[in-house]
Coordinates of C-alpha atoms in Angstrom, one line a residue:
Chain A
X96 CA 0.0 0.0 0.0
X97 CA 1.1 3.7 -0.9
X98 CA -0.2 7.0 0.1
X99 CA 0.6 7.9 -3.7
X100 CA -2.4 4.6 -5.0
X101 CA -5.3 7.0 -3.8
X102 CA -5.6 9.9 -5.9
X103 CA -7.7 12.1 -3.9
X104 CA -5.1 12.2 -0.9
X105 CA -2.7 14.6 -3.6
X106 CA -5.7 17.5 -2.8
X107 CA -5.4 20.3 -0.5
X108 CA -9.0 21.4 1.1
X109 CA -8.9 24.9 2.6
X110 CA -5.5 25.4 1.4
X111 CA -4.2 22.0 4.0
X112 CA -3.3 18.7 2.5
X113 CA -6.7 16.1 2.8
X114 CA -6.1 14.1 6.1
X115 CA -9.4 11.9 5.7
X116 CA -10.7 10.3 8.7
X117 CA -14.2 9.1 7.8
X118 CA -13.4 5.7 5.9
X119 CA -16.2 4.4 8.0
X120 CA -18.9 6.7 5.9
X121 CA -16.7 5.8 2.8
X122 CA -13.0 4.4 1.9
X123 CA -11.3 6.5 -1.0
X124 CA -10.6 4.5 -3.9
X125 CA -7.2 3.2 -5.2
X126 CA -6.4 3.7 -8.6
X127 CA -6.6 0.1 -9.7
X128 CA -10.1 0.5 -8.5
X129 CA -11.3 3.5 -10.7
X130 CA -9.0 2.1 -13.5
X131 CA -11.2 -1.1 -13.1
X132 CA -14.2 1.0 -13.0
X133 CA -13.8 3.2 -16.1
X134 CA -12.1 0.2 -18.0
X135 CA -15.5 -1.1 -18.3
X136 CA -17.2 2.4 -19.4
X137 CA -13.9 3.1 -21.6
X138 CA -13.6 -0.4 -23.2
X139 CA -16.1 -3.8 -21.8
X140 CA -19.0 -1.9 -22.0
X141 CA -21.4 -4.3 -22.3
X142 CA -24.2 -5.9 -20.9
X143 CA -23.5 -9.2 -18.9
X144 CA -24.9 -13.2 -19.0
X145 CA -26.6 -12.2 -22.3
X146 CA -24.8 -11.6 -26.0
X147 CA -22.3 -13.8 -27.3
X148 CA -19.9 -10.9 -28.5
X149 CA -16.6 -10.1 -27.4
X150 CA -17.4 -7.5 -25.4
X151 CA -20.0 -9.2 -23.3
X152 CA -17.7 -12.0 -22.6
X153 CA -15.0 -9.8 -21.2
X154 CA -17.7 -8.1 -19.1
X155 CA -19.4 -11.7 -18.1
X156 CA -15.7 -13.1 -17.4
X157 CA -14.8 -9.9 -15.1
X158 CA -18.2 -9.7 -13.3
X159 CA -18.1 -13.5 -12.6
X160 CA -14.5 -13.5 -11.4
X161 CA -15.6 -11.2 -8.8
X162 CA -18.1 -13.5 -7.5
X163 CA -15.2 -15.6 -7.2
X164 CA -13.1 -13.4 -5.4
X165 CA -16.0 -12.4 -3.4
X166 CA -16.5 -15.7 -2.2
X167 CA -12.8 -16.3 -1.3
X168 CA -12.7 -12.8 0.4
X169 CA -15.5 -14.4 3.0
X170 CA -14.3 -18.1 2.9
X171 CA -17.7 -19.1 1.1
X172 CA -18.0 -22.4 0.2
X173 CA -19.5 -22.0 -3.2
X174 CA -20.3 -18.8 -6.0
X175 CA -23.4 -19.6 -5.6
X176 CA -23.9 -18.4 -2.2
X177 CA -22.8 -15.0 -3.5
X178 CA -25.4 -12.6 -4.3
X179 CA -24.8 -8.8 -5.9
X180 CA -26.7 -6.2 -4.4
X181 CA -26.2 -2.3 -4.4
X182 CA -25.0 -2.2 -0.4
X183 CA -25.2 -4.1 3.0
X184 CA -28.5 -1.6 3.2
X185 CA -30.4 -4.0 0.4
X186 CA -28.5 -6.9 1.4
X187 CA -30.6 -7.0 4.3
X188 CA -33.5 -5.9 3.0
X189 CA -33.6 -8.8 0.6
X190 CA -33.3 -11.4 3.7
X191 CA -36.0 -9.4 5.7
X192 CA -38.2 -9.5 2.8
X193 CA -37.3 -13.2 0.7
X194 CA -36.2 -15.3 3.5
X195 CA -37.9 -13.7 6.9
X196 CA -41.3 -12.2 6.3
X197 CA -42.4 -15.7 4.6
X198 CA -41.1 -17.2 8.0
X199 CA -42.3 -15.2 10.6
X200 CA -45.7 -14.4 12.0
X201 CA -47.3 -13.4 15.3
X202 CA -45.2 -14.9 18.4
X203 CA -42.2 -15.5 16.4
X204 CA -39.2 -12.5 17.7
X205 CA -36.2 -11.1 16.1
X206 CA -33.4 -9.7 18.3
X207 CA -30.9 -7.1 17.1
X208 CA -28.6 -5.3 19.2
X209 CA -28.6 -1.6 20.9
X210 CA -25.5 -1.5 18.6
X211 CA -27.3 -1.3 15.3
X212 CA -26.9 1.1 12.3
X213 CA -30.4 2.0 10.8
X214 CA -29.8 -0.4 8.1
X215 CA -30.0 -3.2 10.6
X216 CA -33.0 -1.7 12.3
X217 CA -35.4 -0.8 9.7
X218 CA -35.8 -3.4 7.8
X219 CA -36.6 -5.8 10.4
X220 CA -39.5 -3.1 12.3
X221 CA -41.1 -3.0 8.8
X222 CA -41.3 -7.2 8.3
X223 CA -42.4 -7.2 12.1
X224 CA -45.3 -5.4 10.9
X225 CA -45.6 -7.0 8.1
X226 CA -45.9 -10.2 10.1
X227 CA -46.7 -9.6 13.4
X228 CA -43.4 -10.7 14.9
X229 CA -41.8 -8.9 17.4
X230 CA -38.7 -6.8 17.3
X231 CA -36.2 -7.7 21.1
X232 CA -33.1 -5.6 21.3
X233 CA -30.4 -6.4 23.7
X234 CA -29.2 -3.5 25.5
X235 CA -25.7 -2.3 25.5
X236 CA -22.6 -1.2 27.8
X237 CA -21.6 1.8 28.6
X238 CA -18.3 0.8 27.1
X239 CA -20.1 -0.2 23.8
X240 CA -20.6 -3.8 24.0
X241 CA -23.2 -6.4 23.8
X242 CA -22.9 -8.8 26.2
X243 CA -23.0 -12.5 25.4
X244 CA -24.9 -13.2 28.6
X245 CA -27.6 -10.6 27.8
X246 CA -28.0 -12.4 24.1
X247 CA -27.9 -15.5 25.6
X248 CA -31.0 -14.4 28.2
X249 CA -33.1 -13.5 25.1
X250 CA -32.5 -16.5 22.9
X251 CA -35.6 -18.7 23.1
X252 CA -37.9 -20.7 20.5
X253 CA -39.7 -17.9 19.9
X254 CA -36.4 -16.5 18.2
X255 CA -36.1 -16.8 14.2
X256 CA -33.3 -15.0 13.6
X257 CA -30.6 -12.5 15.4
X258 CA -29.0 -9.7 13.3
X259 CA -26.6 -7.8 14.6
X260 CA -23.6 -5.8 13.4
X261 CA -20.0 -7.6 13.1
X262 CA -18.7 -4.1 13.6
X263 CA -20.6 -1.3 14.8
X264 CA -20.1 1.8 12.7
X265 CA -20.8 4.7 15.5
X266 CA -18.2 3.0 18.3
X267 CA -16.0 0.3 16.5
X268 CA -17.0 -2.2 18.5
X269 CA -15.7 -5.5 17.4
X270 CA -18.4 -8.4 18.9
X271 CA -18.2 -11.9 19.3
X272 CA -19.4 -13.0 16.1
X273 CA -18.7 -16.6 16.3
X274 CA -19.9 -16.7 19.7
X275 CA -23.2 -15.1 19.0
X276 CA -24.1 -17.4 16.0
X277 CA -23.2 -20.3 18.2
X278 CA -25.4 -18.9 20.9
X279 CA -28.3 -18.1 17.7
X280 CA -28.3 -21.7 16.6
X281 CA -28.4 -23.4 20.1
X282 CA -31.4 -21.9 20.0
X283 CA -32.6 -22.5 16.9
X284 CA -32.4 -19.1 15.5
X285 CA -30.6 -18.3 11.8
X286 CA -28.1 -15.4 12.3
X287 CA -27.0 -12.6 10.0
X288 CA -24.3 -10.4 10.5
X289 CA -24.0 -6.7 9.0
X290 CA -20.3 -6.8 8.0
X291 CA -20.4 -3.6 6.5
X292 CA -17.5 -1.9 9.1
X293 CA -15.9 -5.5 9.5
X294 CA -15.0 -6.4 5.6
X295 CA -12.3 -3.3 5.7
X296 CA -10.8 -4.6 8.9
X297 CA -10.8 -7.9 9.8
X298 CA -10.0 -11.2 7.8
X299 CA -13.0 -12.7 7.8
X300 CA -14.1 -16.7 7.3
X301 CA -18.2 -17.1 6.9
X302 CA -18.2 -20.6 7.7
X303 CA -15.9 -20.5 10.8
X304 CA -18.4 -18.1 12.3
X305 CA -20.9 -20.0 10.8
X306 CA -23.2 -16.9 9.8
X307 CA -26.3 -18.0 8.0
X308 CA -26.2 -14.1 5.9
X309 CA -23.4 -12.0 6.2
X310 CA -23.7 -8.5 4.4
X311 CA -20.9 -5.7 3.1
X312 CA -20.7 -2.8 1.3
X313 CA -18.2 -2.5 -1.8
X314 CA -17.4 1.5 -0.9
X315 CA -16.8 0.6 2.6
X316 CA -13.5 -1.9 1.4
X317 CA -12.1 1.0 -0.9
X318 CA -14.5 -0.4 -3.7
X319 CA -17.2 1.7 -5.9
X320 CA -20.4 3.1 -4.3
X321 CA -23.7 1.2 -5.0
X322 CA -22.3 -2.7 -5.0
X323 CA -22.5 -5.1 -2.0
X324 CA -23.0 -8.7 -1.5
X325 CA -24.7 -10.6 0.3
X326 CA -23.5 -14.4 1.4
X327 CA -26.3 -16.7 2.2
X328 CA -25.7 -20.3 3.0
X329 CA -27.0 -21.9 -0.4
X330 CA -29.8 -24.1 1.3
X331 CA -31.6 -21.0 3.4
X332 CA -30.4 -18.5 0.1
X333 CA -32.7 -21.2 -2.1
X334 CA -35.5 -21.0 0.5
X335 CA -36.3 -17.4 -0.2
X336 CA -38.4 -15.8 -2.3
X337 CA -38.2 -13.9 -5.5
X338 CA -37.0 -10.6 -3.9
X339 CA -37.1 -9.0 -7.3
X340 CA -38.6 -10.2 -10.8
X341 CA -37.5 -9.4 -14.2
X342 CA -34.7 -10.5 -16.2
X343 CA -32.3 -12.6 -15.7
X344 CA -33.7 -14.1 -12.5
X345 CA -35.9 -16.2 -14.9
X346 CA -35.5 -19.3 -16.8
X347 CA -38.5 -18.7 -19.0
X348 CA -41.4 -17.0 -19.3
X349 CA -44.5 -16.8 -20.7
X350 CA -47.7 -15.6 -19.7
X351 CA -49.1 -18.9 -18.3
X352 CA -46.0 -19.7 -15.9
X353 CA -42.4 -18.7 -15.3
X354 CA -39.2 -20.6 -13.7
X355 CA -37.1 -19.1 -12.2
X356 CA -33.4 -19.4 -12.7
X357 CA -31.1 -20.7 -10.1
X358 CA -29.0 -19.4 -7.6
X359 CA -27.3 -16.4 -7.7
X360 CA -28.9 -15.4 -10.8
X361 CA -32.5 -16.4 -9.2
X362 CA -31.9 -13.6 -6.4
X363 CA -30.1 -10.7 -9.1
X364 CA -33.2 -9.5 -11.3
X365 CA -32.4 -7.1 -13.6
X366 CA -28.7 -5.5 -15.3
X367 CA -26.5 -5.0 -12.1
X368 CA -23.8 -2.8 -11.4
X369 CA -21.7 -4.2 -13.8
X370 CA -19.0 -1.6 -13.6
X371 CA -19.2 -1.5 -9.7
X372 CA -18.6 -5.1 -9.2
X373 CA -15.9 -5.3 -11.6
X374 CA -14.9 -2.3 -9.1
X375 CA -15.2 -4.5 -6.2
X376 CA -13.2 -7.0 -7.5
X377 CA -10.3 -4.6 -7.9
X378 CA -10.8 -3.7 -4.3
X379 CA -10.8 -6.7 -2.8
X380 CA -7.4 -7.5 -4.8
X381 CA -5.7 -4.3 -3.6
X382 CA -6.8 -5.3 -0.1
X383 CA -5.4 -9.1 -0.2
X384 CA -2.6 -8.0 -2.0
X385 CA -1.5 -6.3 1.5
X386 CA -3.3 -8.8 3.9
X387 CA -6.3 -8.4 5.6
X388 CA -3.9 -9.7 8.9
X389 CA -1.5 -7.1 7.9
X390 CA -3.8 -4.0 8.0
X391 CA -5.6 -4.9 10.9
X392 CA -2.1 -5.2 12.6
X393 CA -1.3 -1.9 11.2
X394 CA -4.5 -0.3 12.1
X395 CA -4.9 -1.4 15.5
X396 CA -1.6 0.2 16.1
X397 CA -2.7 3.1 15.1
X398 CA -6.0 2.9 16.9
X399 CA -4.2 2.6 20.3
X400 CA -2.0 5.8 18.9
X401 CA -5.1 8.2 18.5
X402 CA -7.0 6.6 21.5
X403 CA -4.3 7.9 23.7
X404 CA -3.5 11.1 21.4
X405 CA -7.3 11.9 21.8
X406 CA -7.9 10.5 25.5
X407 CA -5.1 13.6 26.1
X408 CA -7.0 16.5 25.1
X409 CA -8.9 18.5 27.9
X410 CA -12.6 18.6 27.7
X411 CA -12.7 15.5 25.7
X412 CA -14.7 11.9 26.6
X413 CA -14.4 9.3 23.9
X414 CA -17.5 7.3 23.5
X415 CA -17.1 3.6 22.3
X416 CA -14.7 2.1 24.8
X417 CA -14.9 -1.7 23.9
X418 CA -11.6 -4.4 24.8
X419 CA -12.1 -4.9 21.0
X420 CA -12.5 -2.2 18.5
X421 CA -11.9 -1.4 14.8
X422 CA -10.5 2.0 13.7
X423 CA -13.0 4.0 15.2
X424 CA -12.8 7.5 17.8
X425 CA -15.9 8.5 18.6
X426 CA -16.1 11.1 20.7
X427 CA -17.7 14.6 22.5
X428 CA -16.3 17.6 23.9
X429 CA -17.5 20.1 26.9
X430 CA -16.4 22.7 24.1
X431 CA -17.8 22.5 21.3
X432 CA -21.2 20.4 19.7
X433 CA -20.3 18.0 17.2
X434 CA -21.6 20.0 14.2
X435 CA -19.3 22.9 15.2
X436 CA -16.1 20.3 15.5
X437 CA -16.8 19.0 11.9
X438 CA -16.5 22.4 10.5
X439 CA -14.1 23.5 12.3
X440 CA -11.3 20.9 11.3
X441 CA -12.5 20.7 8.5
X442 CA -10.8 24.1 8.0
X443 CA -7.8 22.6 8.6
X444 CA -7.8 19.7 6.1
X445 CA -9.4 17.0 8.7
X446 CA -12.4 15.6 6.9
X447 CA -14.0 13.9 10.1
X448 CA -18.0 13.0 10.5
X449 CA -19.7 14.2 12.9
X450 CA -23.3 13.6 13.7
X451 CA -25.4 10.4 14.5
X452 CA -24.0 7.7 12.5
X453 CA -27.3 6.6 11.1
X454 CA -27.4 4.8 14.8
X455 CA -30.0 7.2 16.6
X456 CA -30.3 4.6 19.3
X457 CA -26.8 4.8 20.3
X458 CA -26.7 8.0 20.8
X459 CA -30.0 7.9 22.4
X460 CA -28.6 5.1 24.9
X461 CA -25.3 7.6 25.7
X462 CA -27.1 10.4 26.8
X463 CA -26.1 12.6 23.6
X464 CA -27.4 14.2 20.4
X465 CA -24.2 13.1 18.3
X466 CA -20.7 12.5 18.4
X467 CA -17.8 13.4 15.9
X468 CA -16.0 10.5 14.6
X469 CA -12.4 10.3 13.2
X470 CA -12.4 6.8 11.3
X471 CA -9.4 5.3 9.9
X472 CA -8.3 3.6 6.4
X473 CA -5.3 1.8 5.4
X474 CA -3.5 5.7 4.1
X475 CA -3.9 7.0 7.6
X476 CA -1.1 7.6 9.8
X477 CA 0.0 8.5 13.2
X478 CA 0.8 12.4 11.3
X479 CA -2.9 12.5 10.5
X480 CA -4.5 11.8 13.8
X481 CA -1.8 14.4 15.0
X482 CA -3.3 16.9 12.6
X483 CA -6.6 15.9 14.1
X484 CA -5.0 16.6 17.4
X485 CA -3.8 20.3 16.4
X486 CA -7.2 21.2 15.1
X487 CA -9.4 19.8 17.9
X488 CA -6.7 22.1 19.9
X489 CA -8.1 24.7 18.0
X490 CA -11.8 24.1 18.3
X491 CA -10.6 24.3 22.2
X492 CA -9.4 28.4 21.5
X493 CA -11.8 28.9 19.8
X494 CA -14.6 28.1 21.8
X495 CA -12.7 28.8 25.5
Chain B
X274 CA -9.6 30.4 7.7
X275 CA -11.2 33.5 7.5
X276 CA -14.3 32.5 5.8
X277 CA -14.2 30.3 9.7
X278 CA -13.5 33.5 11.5
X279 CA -16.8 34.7 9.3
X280 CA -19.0 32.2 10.5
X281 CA -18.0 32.1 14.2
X282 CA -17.3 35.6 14.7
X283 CA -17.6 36.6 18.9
X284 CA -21.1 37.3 18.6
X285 CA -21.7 34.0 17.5
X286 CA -19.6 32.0 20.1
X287 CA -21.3 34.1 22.7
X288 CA -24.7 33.5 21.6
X289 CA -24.0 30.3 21.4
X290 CA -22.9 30.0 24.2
X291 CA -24.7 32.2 26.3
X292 CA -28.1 32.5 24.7
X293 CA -30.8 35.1 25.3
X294 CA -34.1 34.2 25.9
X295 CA -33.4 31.3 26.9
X296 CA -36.6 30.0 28.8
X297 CA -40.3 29.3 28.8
X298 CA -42.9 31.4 28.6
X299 CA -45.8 31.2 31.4
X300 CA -49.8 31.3 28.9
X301 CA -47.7 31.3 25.9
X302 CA -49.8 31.6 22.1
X303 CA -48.1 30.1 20.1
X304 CA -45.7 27.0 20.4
X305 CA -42.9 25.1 17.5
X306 CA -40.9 22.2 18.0
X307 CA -38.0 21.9 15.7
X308 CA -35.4 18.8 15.2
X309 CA -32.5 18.5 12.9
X310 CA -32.5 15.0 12.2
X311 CA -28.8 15.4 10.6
X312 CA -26.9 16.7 14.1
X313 CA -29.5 15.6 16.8
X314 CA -30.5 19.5 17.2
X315 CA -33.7 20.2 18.9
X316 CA -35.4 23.2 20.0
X317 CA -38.7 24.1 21.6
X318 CA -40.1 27.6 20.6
X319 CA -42.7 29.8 22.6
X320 CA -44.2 33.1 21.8
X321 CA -46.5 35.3 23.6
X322 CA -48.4 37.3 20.9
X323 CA -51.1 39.8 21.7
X324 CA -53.0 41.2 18.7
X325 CA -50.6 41.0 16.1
X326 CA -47.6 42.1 18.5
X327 CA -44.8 39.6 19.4
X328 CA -44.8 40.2 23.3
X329 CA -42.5 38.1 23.9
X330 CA -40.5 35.1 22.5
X331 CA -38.3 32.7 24.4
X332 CA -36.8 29.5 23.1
X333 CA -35.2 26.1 24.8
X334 CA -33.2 22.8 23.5
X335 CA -29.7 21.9 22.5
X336 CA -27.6 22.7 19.3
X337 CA -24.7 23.4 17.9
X338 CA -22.9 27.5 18.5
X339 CA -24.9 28.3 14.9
X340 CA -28.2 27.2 15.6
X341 CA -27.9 28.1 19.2
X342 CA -26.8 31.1 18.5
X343 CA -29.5 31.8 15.5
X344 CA -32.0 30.8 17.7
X345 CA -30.9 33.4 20.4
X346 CA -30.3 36.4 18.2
X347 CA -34.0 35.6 16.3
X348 CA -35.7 36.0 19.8
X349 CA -33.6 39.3 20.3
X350 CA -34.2 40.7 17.2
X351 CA -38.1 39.8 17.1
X352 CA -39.0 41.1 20.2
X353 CA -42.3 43.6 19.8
X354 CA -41.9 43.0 16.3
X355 CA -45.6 42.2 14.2
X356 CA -46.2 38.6 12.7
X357 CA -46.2 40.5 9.5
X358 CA -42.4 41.9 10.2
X359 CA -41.4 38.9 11.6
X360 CA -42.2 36.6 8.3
X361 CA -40.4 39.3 6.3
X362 CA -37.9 39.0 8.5
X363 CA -37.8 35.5 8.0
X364 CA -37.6 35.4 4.2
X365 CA -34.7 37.9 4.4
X366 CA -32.9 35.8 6.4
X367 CA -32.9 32.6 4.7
X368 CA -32.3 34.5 1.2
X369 CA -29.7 35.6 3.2
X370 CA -28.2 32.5 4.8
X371 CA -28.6 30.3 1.5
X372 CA -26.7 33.3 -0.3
X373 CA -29.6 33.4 -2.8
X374 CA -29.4 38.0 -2.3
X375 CA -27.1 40.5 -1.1
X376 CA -28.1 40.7 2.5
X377 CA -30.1 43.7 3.4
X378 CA -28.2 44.6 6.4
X379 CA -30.8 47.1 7.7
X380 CA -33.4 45.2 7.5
X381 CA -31.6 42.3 8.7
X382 CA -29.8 44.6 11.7
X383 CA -28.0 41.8 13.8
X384 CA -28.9 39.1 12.0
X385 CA -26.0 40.2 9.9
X386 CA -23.4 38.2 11.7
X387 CA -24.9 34.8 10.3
X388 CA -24.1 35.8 6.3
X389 CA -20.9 33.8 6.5
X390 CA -22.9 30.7 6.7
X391 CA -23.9 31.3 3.4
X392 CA -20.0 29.9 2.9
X393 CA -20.9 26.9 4.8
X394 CA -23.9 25.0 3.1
X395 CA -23.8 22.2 5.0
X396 CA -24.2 24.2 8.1
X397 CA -27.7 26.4 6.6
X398 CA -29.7 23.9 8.2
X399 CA -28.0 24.8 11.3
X400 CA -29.3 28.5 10.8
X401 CA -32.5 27.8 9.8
X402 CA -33.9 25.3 12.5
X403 CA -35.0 28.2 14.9
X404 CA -36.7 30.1 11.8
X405 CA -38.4 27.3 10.4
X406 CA -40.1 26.3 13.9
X407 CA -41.1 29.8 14.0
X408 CA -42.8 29.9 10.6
X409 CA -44.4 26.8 11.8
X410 CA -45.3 28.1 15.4
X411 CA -47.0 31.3 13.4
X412 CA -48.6 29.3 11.0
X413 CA -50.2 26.7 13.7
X414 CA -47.7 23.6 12.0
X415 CA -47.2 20.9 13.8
X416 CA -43.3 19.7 14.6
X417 CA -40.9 20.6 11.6
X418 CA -37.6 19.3 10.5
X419 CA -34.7 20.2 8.3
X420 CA -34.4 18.0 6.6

C-alpha cells in the first residue's frame, strides 16, 4: 500500500493537504479500482450473461471473477452463495423480505442489538409489521458492548433470527461473532451479520463463524459506491423468495407460468452494477494484495496511537470504549457540539464525520445528540491523527 | 480560515454559548418544535403574541454554536416586532443564509453576523432550524424538521 495509489489524498482542502478520517462513511478508492471502474465504461461496456460478443464476454468473465473473489474474500463455500446487491443496506432488506417475512408471524421474535446502524434496524421493524413478529433488542454497555450473557437471556424458541452488526459503525466495536451465531443456533435461531464496518478490517471466514447471511458494502473496502453482496448459505439463500422479478432471474417466461433461474442469478433481477462489481473485484485484490492480517495489525496500532492522542486533550470523553475495536474514535467535547467540530477541522484539512452515524439509538442510549468520529483507512497515519489533534486544539481556543 | 472566523465571529460564540431568551414562557400563544434529524438538534419555541404584537418570545433545546446562537439572536431581534415583520424577516434571512441576495443589512440589523454561513452550506440547516419552527409556530404547524 502507498499513500501515492489514492488519488484524492494529492488534494489540499482549505488550502491544507486532505487528512481523511471518515473511511467508515466511505474508503477512498485506489487507482486500480477507478482504473477497473472506467475500463469497463472506456472499453467492456457491455451488458452481462446475455450476448455472445466479445465485449459481453470480457464483461461476463470480469463480473463472474468477482463472485469468485467475493466468495474467497469471505471463505464461502460456493459462487453460488454470492449474491450482488447495491449495499449491506439492500442486502438485508432482501433477507427481511425473501427469506424472513415468509417465516415469521405473530409470536415469532427477532433480536438485534442496541449497537445497530439504521440499516440493521429498519428493515426488520417493517417485516415485524408485516408479520406480526416482534422486534427484542439487547441492551448495550456503557463501554459499547453487547454482552453475550444478555443475548444469551433473550434467545428462546420464539427466536427466528438474530441480526446484529459484526462491527458497529458509531463505536467500532468488534463483537463476538462466532460466539453469538453459536449462541443463535443453540437456540434454533438463523443469524445474519452486517459486515459492513468489518469487511475493511478484519479477515474474515463465513463458515468459521458460521453466519447464516453475512452483508458488506463495496465502498466501505475502498471499492465503488452502489455494489454489496450478500452471502447466504445456499440451502436458506434457495428457501427465499423472489426478492425482485424481471430479467435474468428467470428461466422462461410466458404468460401462463415462469421458472425461475437458479442461484445467484434467481436472487439478481435485472442488469446490475456491472462496472461496480468489476470495481469491487479490484478492491478486494488491492486489499489481499497487502493482507487483511496485515492491515488490521497496522491499524490497531494506530488505533491505540489516537485513542491515547485523543484521551489527552482537555474537555474531551471518547465514547465507544470496547476491549475490541476497529479504527473507530468516537467522541464529545465540553467545548464545542459535534456540528461545530466538523466544521471547524474541516478548516484545517481534517475531513472527520460528525453527527449520529445513522445509529439514533446509540446515541440515544449515551445520553447525547451526536458525536464526531475520526475513522481510519489503510493511508492514515499517526501524522494524520496528530493533525486531528492540532485542530481539535483549536476548536478548544476557539470556543474557550 | 477566514471564511471560519466569518462564520464564528464573537457574537456568535457568545450567543451560542450564552443565549438570550433562553426559557419558557408562562400562557404562551403560540408554540414550535424543531429537530435536525442530521446533528440531533432540537429546540422548543414559545411566543407570547397579543393582537398581532410579538410580546414576547423565548426558546429552549440543544444545538450546535450556529443554531444556538441563531435561535438566540432571532428572539432578540423579534422582540415587539408584528407577525407580518417577523415573516419578512424570515424570508430575508434565509435569502440571506442560503446566499440566494445581497443581504439587506438594515433590515436584517444583527442578524447580519450569520451571512458567513452562506459559505458553509452544510451548516444552513443549522441557521435555519429556529426560523423554520417559527414559521411553523405562526402558522399553527405541527413539529418541523430540516431535513
Amino acid at each position: 500500500m502507498r499513500r501515492e495509489d489514492f488519488p484524492a489524498l494529492e488534494q489540499t482542502v482549505q488550502g491544507e493537504p486532505l487528512v481523511y478520517l471518515d473511511s467508515a462513511a466511505t474508503a477512498l478508492k485506489p487507482r486500480a479500482v477507478i482504473d477497473a471502474v472506467t475500463g469497463v465504461y472506456a472499453r467492456d461496456c457491455a451488458n452481462i450473461h446475455r450476448a455472445v460478443h466479445t465485449l459481453s464476454q470480457r464483461a461476463t468473465q470480469a463480473f463472474e471473477a468477482t463472485r469468485e473473489k467475493a466468495r474467497a474474500f469471505l471463505g464461502a463455500e460456493s459462487t453460488d452463495e454470492i449474491v450482488f446487491t447495491s449495499g449491506t443496506t439492500e442486502s438485508i432488506n432482501l433477507v427481511a423480505q425473501a427469506w424472513a417475512r415468509p417465516r415469521l408471524g405473530p409470536g415469532d421474535r427477532v433480536l438485534i442489538s442496541g449497537l445497530e446502524h439504521h440499516s440493521n434496524i429498519v428493515p426488520w421493524q417493517i417485516v415485524c409489521a408485516q408479520t406480526g413478529a416482534e422486534l427484542v433488542v439487547v441492551p448495550i454497555t456503557d463501554e459499547g458492548e453487547v454482552p453475550l450473557e444478555q443475548v444469551e437471556a433473550r434467545l428462546d424458541e420464539r427466536v427466528r433470527l438474530v441480526a446484529m452488526n459484526h462491527v458497529s459503525n458509531a463505536l467500532g466495536t468488534v463483537q463476538d461473532a462466532a460466539e453469538i451465531a453459536r449462541l443463535a443456533h443453540a437456540a434454533g435461531a438463523k443469524v445474519l451479520f452486517d459486515g459492513a464496518q468489518a469487511a475493511p478490517h478484519l479477515p474474515l471466514d463465513v463458515r468459521a463463524l458460521d453466519a447464516d447471511f453475512y452483508a458488506f458494502s463495496a465502498h466501505k473496502l475502498y471499492g465503488p459506491t452502489g455494489v454489496g453482496v450478500l452471502y447466504g448459505k445456499r440451502a436458506l439463500l434457495a428457501e427465499c423468495e423472489p426478492y425482485q422479478s424481471g430479467g435474468d432471474m428467470i428461466r422462461s417466461v410466458t404468460f401462463e407460468k415462469t421458472t425461475y433461474a437458479s442461484l445467484p442469478a434467481y436472487l439478481e433481477a435485472g442488469t446490475p452494477n456491472i462496472a461496480g462489481v468489476i470495481g469491487l473485484g479490484a478492491a478486494i485484490d488491492y486489499v489481499e494484495g497487502i493482507g487483511r492480517a496485515t492491515l488490521h495489525a497496522r491499524e490497531q496500532d494506530l488505533l491505540r496511537y489516537g485513542t491515547e492522542a485523543l484521551s489527552s486533550i482537555e474537555g474531551l470523553r471518547l465514547i465507544g470504549t470496547a476491549k475490541r475495536k476497529v479504527g473507530v474514535l468516537s467522541f464529545v467535547m465540553d467545548a464545542a457540539h459535534p456540528h461545530d467540530i466538523g466544521t471547524i477541522v474541516d478548516a484545517k484539512g481534517v475531513a472527520i464525520r460528525t453527527g449520529h452515524h445513522c445509529a439514533q439509538p446509540v446515541m440515544e442510549r449515551f445520553g447525547i445528540p451526536a458525536t464526531a468520529r475520526a475513522s481510519l483507512g489503510m493511508y492514515n497515519t499517526p501524522e494524520d491523527l496528530d493533525a486531528l489533534v492540532r485542530a481539535l486544539h483549536e476548536v478548544r481556543r476557539m470556543f474557550a | 480560515m477566514s471564511e471560519l472566523r466569518e462564520l464564528y465571529q464573537e457574537y456568535v460564540l457568545d450567543h451560542g454559548k450564552r443565549p438570550r431568551n433562553f426559557r419558557a414562557i408562562e400562557g404562551a400563544t403560540h408554540r414550535g418544535e424543531g429537530y435536525n434529524p442530521l446533528c440531533g438538534d432540537r429546540i422548543t419555541l414559545q411566543l407570547l403574541v397579543e393582537g398581532d404584537v410579538i410580546r414576547d418570545i423565548a426558546f429552549s433545546g440543544a444545538g450546535c454554536a450556529i443554531s444556538t446562537a441563531s435561535a438566540s439572536t432571532m428572539t432578540e431581534t423579534l422582540m415587539g416586532k408584528t407577525l407580518a415583520e417577523a415573516r419578512a424577516t424570515f424570508g430575508a434571512f434565509l435569502s440571506m443564509v442560503k446566499g440566494e441576495a445581497e443581504p439587506d443589512y438594515d433590515a436584517l440589523d444583527k442578524l447580519a453576523v450569520f451571512a458567513g454561513v452562506a459559505e458553509f452550506p452544510m451548516r444552513v440547516k443549522c441557521a435555519t432550524l429556529a426560523w423554520h419552527t417559527l414559521n411553523a409556530a405562526i402558522e399553527g404547524a405541527e413539529a418541523v424538521t430540516t431535513e
